[in-house]
mmCIF file of C-alpha atoms in Angstrom:
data_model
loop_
_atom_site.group_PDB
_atom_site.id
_atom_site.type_symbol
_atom_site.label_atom_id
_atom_site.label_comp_id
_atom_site.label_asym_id
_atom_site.label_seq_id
_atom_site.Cartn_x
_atom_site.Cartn_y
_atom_site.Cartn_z
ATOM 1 C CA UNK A 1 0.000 0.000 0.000
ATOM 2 C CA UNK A 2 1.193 3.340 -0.400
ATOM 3 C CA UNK A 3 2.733 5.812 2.408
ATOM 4 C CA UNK A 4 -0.040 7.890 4.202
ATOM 5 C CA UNK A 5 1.229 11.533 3.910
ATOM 6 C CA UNK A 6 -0.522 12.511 6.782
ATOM 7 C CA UNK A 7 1.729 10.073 8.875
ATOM 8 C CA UNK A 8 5.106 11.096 9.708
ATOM 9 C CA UNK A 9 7.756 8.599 8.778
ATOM 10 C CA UNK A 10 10.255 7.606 11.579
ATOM 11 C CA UNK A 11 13.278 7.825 8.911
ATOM 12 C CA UNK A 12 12.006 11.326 7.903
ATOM 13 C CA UNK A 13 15.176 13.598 7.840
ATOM 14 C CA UNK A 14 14.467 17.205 7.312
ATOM 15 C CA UNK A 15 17.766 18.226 5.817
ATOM 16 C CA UNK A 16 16.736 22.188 6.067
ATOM 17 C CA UNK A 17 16.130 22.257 9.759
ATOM 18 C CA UNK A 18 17.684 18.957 10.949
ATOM 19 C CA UNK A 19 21.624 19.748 11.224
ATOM 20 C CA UNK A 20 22.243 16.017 13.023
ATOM 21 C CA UNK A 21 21.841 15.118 9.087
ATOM 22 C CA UNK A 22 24.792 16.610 8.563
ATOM 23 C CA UNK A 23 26.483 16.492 11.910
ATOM 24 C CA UNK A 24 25.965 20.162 12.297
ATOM 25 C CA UNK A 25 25.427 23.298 10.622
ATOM 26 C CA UNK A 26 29.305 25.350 10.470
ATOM 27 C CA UNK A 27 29.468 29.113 10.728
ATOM 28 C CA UNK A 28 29.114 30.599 7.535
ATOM 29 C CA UNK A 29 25.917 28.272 5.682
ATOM 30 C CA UNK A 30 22.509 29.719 5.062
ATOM 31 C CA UNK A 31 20.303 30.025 7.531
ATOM 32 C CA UNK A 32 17.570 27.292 7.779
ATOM 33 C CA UNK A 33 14.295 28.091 6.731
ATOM 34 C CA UNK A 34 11.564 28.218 9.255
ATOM 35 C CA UNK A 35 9.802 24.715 9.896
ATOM 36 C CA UNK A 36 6.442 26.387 8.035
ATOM 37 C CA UNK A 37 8.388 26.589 4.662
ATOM 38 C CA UNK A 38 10.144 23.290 4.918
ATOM 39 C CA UNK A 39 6.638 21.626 5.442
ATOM 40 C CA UNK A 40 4.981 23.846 2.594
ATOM 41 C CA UNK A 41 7.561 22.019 0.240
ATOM 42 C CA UNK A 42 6.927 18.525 1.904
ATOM 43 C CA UNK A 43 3.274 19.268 1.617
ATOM 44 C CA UNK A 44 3.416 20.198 -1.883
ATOM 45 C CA UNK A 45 5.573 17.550 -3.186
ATOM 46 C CA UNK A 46 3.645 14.751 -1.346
ATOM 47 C CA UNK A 47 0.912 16.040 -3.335
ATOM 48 C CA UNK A 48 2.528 16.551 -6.483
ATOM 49 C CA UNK A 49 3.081 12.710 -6.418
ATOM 50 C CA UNK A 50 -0.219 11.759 -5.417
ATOM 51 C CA UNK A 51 -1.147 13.597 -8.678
ATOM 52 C CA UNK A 52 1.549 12.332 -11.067
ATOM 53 C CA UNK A 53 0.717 8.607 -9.789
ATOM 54 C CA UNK A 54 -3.428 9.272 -10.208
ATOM 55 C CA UNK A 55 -2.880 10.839 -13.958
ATOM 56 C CA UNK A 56 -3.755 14.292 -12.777
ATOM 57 C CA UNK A 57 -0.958 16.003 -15.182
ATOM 58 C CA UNK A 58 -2.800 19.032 -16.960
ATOM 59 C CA UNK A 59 -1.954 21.241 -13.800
ATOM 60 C CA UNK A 60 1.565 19.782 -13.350
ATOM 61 C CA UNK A 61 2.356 20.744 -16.819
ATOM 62 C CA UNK A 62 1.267 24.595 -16.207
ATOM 63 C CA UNK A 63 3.326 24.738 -13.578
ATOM 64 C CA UNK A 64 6.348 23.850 -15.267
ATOM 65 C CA UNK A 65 8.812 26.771 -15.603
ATOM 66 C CA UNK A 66 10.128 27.148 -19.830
ATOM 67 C CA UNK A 67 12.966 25.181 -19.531
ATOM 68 C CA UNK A 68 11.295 22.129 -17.752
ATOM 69 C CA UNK A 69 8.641 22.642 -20.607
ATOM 70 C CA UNK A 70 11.558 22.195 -23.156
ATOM 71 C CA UNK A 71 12.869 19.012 -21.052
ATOM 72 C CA UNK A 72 9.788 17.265 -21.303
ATOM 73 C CA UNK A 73 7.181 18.750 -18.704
ATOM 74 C CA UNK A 74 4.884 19.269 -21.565
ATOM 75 C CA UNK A 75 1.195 17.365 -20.926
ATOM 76 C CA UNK A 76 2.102 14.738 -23.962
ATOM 77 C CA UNK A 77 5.318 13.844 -22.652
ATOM 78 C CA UNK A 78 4.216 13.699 -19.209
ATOM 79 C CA UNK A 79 1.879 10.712 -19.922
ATOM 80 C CA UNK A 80 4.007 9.151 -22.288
ATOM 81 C CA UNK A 81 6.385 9.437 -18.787
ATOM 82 C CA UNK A 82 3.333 8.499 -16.636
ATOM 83 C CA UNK A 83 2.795 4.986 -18.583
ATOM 84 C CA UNK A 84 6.679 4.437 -18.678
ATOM 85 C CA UNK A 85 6.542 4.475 -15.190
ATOM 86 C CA UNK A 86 3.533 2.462 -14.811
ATOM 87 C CA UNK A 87 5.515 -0.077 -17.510
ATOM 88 C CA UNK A 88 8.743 -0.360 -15.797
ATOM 89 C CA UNK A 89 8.587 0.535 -12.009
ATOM 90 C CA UNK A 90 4.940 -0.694 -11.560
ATOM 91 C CA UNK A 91 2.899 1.161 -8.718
ATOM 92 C CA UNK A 92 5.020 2.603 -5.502
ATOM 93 C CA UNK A 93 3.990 -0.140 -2.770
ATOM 94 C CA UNK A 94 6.204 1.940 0.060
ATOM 95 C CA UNK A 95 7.999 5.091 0.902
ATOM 96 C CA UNK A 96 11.198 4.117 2.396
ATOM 97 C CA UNK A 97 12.514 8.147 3.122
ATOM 98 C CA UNK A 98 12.154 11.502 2.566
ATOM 99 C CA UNK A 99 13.889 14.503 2.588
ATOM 100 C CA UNK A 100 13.555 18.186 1.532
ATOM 101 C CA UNK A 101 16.451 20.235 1.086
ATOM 102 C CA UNK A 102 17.575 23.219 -0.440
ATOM 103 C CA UNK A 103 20.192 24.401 -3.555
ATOM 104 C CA UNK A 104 20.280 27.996 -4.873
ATOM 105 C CA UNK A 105 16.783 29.291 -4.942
ATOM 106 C CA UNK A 106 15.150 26.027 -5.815
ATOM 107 C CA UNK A 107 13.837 23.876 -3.123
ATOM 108 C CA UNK A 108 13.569 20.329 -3.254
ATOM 109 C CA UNK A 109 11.250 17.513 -2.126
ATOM 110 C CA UNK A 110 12.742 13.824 -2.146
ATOM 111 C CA UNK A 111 11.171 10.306 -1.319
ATOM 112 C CA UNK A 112 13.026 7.087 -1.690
ATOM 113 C CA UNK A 113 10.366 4.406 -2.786
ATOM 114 C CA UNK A 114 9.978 0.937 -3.767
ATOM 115 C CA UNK A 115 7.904 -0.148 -6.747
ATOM 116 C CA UNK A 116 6.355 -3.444 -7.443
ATOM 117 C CA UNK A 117 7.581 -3.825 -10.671
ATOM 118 C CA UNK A 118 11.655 -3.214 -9.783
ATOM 119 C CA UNK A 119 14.006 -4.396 -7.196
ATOM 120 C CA UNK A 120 15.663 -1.284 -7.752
ATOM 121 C CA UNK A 121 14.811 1.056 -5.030
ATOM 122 C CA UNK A 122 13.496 4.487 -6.736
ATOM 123 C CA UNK A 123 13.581 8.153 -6.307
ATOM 124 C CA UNK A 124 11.151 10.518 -6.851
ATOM 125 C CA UNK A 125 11.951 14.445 -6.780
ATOM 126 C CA UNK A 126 10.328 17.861 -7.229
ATOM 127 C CA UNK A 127 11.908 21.175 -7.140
ATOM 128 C CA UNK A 128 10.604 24.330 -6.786
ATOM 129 C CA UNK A 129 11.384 27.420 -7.823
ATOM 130 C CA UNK A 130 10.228 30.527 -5.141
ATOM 131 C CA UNK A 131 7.495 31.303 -7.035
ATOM 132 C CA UNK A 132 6.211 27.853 -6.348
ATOM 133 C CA UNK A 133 6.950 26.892 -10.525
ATOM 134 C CA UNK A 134 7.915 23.000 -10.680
ATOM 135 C CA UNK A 135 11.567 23.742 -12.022
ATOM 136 C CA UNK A 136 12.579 19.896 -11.688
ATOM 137 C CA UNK A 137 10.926 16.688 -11.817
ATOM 138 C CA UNK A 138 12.133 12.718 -11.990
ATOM 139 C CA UNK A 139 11.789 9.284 -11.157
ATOM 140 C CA UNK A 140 14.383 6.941 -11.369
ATOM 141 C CA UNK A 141 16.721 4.287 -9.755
ATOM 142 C CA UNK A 142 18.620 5.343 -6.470
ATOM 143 C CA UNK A 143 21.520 3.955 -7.485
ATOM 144 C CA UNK A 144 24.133 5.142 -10.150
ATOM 145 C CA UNK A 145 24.743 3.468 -13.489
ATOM 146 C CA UNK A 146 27.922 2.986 -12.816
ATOM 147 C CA UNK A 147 27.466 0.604 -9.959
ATOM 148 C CA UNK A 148 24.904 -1.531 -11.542
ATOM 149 C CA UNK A 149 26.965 -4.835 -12.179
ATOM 150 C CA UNK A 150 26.108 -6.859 -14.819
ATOM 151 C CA UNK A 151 27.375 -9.026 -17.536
ATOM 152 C CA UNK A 152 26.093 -9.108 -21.243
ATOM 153 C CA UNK A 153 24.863 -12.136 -22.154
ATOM 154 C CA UNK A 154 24.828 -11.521 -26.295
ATOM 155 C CA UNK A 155 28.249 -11.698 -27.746
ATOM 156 C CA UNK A 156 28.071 -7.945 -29.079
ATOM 157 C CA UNK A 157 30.186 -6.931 -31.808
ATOM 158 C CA UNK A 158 29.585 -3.395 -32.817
ATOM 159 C CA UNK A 159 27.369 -2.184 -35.313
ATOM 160 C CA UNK A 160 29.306 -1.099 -37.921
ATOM 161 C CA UNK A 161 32.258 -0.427 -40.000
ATOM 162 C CA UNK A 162 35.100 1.667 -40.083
ATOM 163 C CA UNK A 163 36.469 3.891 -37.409
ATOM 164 C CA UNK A 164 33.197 5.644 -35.215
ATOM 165 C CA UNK A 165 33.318 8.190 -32.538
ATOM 166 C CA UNK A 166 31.368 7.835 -29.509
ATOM 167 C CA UNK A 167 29.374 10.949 -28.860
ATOM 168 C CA UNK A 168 26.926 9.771 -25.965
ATOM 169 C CA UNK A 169 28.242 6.618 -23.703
ATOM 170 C CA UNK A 170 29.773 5.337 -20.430
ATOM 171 C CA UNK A 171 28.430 5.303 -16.861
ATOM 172 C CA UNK A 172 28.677 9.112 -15.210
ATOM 173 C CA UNK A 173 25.973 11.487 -16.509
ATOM 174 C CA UNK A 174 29.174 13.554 -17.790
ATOM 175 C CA UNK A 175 30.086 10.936 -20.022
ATOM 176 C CA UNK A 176 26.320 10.392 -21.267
ATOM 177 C CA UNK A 177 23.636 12.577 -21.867
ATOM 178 C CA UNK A 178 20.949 9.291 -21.605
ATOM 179 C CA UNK A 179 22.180 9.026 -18.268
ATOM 180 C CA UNK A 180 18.886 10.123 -16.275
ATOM 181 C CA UNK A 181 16.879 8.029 -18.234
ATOM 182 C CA UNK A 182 15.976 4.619 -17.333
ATOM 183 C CA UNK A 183 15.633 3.011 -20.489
ATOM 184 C CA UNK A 184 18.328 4.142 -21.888
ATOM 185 C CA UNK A 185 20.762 5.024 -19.232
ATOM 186 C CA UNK A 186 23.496 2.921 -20.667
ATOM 187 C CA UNK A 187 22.641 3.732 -24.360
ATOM 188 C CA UNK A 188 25.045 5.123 -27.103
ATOM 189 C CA UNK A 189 25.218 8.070 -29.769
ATOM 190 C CA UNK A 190 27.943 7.231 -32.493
ATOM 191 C CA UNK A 191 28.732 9.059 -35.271
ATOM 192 C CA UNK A 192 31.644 8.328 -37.973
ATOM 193 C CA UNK A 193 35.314 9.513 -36.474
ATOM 194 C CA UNK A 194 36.187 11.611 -39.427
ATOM 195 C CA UNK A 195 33.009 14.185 -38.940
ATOM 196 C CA UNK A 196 35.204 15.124 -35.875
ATOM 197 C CA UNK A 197 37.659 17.100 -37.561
ATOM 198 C CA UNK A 198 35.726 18.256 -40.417
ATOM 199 C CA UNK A 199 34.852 21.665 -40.372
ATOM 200 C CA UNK A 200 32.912 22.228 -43.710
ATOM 201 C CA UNK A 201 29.689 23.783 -43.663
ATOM 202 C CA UNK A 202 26.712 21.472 -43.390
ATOM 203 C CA UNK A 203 23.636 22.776 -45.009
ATOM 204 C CA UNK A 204 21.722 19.093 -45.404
ATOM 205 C CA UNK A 205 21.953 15.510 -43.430
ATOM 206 C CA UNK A 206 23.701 14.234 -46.508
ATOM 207 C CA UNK A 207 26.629 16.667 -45.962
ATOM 208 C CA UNK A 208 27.509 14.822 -43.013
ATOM 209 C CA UNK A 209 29.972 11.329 -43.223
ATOM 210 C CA UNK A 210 27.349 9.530 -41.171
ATOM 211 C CA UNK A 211 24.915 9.550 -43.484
ATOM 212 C CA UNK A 212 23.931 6.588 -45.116
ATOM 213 C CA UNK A 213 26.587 4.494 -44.024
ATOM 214 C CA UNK A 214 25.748 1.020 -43.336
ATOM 215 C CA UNK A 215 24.546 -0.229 -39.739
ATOM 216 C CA UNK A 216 24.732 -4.024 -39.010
ATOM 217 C CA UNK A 217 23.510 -6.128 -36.657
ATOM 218 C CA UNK A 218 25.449 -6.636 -33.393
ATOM 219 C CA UNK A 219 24.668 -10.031 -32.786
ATOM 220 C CA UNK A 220 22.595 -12.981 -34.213
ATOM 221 C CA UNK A 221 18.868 -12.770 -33.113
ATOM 222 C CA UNK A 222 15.468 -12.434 -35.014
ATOM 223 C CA UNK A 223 13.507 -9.254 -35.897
ATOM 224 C CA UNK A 224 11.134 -8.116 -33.644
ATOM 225 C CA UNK A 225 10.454 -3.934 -34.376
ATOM 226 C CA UNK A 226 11.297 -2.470 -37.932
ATOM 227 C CA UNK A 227 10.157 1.074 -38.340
ATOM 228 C CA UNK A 228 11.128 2.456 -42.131
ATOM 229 C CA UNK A 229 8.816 5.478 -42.938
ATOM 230 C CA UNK A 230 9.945 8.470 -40.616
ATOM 231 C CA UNK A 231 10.525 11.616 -42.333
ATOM 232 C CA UNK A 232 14.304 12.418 -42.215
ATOM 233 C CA UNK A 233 14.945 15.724 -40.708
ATOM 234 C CA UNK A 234 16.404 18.935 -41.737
ATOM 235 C CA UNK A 235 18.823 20.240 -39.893
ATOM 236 C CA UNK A 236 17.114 22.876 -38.716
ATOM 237 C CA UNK A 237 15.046 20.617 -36.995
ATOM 238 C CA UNK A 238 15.552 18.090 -33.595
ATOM 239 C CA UNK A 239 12.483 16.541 -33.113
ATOM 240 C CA UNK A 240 10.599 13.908 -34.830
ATOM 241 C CA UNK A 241 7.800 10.956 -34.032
ATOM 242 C CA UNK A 242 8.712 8.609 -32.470
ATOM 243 C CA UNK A 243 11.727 10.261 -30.849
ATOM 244 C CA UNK A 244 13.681 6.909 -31.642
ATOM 245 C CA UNK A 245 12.638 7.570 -35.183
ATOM 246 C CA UNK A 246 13.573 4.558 -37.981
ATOM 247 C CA UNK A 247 14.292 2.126 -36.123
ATOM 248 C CA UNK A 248 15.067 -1.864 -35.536
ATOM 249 C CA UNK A 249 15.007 -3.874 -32.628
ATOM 250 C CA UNK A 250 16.423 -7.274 -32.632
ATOM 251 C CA UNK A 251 15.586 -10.285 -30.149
ATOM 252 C CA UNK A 252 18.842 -12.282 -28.987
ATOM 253 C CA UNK A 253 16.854 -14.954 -27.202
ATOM 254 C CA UNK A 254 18.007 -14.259 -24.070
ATOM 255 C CA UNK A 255 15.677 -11.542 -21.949
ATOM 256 C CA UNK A 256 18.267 -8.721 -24.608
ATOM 257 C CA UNK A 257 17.547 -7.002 -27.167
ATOM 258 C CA UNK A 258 19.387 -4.746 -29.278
ATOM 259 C CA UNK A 259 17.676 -1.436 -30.502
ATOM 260 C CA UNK A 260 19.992 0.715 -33.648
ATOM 261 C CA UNK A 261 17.490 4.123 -33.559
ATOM 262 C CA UNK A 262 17.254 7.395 -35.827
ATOM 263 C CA UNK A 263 18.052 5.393 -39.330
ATOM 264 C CA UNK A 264 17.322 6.407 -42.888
ATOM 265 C CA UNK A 265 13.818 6.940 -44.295
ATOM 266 C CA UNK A 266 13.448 3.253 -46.546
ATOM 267 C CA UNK A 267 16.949 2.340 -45.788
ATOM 268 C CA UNK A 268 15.986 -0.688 -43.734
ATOM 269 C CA UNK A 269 17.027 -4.056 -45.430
ATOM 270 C CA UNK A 270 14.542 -6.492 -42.396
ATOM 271 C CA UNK A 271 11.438 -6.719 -41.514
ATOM 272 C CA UNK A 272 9.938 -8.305 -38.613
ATOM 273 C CA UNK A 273 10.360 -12.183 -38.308
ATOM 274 C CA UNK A 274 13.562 -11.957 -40.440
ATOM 275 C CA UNK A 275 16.715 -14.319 -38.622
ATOM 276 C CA UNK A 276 19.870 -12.080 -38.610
ATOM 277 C CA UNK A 277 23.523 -12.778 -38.333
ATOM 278 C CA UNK A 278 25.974 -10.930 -36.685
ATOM 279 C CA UNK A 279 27.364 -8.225 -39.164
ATOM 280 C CA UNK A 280 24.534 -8.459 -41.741
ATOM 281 C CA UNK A 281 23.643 -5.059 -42.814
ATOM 282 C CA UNK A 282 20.025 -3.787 -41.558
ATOM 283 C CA UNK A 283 19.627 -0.396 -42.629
ATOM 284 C CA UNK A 284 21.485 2.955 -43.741
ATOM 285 C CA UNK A 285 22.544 5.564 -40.862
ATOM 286 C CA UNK A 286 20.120 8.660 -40.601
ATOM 287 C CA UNK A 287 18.643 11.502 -39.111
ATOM 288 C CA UNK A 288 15.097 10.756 -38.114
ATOM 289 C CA UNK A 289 13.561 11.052 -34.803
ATOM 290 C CA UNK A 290 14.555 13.406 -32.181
ATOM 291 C CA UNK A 291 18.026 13.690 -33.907
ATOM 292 C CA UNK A 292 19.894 17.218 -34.411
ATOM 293 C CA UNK A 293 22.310 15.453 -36.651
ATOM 294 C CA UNK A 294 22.651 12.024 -38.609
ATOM 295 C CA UNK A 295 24.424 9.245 -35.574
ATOM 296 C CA UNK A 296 23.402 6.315 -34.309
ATOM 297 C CA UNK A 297 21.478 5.707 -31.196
ATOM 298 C CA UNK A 298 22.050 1.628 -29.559
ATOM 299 C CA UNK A 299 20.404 0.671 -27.268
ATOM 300 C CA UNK A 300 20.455 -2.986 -24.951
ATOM 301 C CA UNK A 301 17.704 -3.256 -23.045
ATOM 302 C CA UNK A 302 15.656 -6.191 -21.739
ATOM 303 C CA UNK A 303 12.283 -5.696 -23.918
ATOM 304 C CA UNK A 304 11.198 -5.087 -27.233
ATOM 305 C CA UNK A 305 8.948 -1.496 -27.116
ATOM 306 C CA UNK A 306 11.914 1.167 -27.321
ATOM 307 C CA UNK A 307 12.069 3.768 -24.563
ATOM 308 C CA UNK A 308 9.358 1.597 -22.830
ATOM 309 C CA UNK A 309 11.738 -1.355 -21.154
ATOM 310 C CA UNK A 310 15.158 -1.105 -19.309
ATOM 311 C CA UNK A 311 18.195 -0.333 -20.435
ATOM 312 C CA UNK A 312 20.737 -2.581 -19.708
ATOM 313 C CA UNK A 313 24.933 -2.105 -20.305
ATOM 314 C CA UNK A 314 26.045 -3.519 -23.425
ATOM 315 C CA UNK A 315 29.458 -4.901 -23.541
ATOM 316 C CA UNK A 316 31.052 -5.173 -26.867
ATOM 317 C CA UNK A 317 33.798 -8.248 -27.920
ATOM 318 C CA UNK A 318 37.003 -7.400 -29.938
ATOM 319 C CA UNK A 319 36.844 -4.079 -30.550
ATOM 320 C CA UNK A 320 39.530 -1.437 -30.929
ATOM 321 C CA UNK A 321 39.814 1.775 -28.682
ATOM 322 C CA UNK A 322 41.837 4.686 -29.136
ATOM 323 C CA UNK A 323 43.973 2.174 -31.024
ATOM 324 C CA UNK A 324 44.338 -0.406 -28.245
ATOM 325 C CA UNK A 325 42.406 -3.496 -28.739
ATOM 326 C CA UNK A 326 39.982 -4.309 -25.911
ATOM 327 C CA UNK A 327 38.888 -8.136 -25.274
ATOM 328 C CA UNK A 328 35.395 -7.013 -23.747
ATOM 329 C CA UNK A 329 33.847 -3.418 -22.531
ATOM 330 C CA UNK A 330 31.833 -0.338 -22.820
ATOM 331 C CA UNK A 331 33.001 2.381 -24.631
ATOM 332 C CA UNK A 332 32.864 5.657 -23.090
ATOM 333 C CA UNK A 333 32.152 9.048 -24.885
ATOM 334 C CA UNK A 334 35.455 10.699 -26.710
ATOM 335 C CA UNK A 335 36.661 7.439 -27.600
ATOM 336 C CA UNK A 336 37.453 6.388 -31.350
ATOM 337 C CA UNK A 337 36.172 2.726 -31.512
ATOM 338 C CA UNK A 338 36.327 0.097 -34.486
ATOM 339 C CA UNK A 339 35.270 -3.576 -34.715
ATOM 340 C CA UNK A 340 38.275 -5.921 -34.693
ATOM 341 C CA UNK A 341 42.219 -5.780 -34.725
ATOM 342 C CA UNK A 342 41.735 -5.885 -38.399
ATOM 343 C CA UNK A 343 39.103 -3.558 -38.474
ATOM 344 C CA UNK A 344 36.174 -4.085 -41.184
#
C-alpha cells in the first residue's frame, strides 16, 4: 500500500532544519528556513506525487517553468512518462525516506520508494522554484549506473564499419547525456570519427559522413520492431515521431535485445520475423527522430517497445579503442572505436 502523507515517517530527515543530518550546521551556511516553509515544500511535493501517480498532469504541466517545458514537462510527454513508469517501475507499494532540502533558490522535495515492478529502489523528486513553478521533476533508480553490475549475455560486436566516434556513452551522466533516463541510461550516440575534424559547412543531413553508411547487426537474433517510414529531418530541426525515429530492434533470445534508432527513411534491409547474423547489414545511418544530426542511437535493453523497457549495459567483444584493442567493454564518450584488430 502506499505511504499515508498525513503520517510522519520515523526515517524522515528534514535536511533544512535537521543539522544532526549533517552532523551540524558550520558558521558561515545559510540560515535554515523556518519549519512552516520546509513543510509547505513537503506538503506540496507529497501532493505533487499523489497527482503524477493518479494521472492528474494538466496542472503539473502549467506549472512547469520554460525550460522544464523544453525538457519534457509538456502534458504529452508527461503521460508518455506516466505509462513508462507504470511499464517499468509498476505502482510505488512503500515510501522508504524523505527529505527536503535546499540548492540555490530552488527547493527540493525527495522520497526514496519501492515499486512493485523493480528491485531497484526508486527516487522521486520535485523542485521548486520561489514562485512555487515545478523547475525539476524525476523518477528513477537510487543507485548510479555505474554501480549496476552486470554481464552481457549476447556476444556484441559493434554495429558497424570503419572507425566511429562515440558521442553519448559510459556510466557518469558527464560521459552520457541518456544518463537520467531509465531506459536508456546505458545507451550510445555514435557518429563516424572523421566528422570530428571536419569543419565544412553542413547545409543538409547528406553533408555529413554519417549519413547513409551502413549499420549491421550486433549479434545474431530475429527481428522483432522495424520502423522504415519516418521523415528524415532537416537540420534545422531536432524533433521527430517517435523520438527513436527509424528504427530496428532485434531479439537475442536471451531476456536482450538490441535497438539501432534514428536510421534512414526506406533504408531498412529487415522486416519483422527476419533471422539475422551478426554483421549483416540492416539499414542505412540517418537523421530521423529526435536527432539534431545524422548518428546512431544503440540501445540494450531487456524488452522489445523502445524507450518503454530497461536499459541494460552492453558490452562489446574485440573491438579497438583509441587504437588499443579491448577483449570485452563499454566504450565511453570521446573514444574512437572500431570492430576488430583488423578492423572491417
Amino acid at each position: 500500500m502506499r505511504h499515508d502523507p498525513r503520517r510522519p515517517l520515523a526515517l524522515l530527515c528534514l535536511l533544512l532544519v535537521a543539522s544532526s543530518c549533517h552532523g551540524g550546521v558550520e558558521t558561515g551556511d545559510p540560515p535554515a528556513p523556518k519549519v512552516a516553509e520546509v513543510d509547505a515544500v513537503l506538503d506540496r511535493g507529497r501532493l505533487d506525487t499523489e497527482r503524477f501517480y493518479a494521472g492528474e498532469l494538466a496542472d503539473l504541466s502549467e506549472r512547469m517553468t520554460p525550460a522544464m517545458l523544453a525538457e519534457g514537462g509538456s502534458l504529452d510527454e508527461l503521460r508518455t512518462f506516466r505509462q513508462k513508469v507504470d511499464d517499468l517501475a509498476g505502482r510505488e507499494v512503500w515510501v522508504l525516506d524523505e527529505e527536503v532540502f535546499r540548492e540555490g533558490d530552488v527547493s527540493y522535495y525527495r522520497r526514496t520508494v519501492a515499486f512493485d515492478g523493480t528491485d531497484e529502489v526508486m527516487a522521486v523528486q520535485w523542485g521548486y522554484a520561489a514562485d512555487g513553478a515545478i523547475a525539476d521533476f524525476f523518477i528513477r533508480p537510487i543507485a548510479a549506473a555505474a554501480s549496476v553490475e552486470y554481464r552481457t549475455r549476447t556476444p556484441l560486436r559493434l554495429p558497424f564499419g570503419g572507425e566511429w566516434y562515440v558521442t553519448s556513452g559510459g556510466r557518469t551522466l558527464e560521459q552520457n547525456q541518456h544518463g537520467r533516463d531509465y531506459s536508456n541510461r546505458f545507451a550510445y550516440d555514435l557518429i563516424v570519427a572523421i566528422e570530428v575534424d571536419d569543419a565544412r559547412p553542413r547545409r543538409e543531413p547528406s553533408d555529413y559522413h554519417t549519413w547513409g553508411q551502413p549499420i549491421l547487426a550486433p549479434a545474431a537474433g530475429v527481428v522483432v520492431r522495424a520502423l522504415n517510414d519516418v521523415q528524415d529531418n532537416p537540420l534545422s530541426q531536432t524533433e521527430g515521431t517517435p523520438s527513436i525515429g527509424n528504427h530496428v530492434v532485434i531479439d537475442h533470445g536471451n531476456g536482450e535485445f538490441s535497438v539501432l534508432g534514428h536510421l534512414r527513411r526506406g533504408s531498412l534491409r529487415v522486416s519483422v520475423g527476419d533471422s539475422v547474423a551478426a554483421g549483416r547489414v540492416i539499414g542505412l545511418a540517418g537523421n530521423s527522430g529526435n536527432s539534431n544530426g545524422p548518428h546512431l542511437h544503440y540501445n540494450l535493453q531487456d524488452g522489445p517497445e523502445p524507450n518503454a523497457a530497461r536499459g541494460l549495459p552492453a558490452q562489446f567483444l574485440d573491438y579497438v579503442a583509441d587504437g588499443e584493442p579491448v577483449a570485452r567493454g563499454e566504450p565511453v564518450r570521446g573514444q574512437v572505436i572500431r570492430h576488430g584488430a583488423g578492423g572491417d
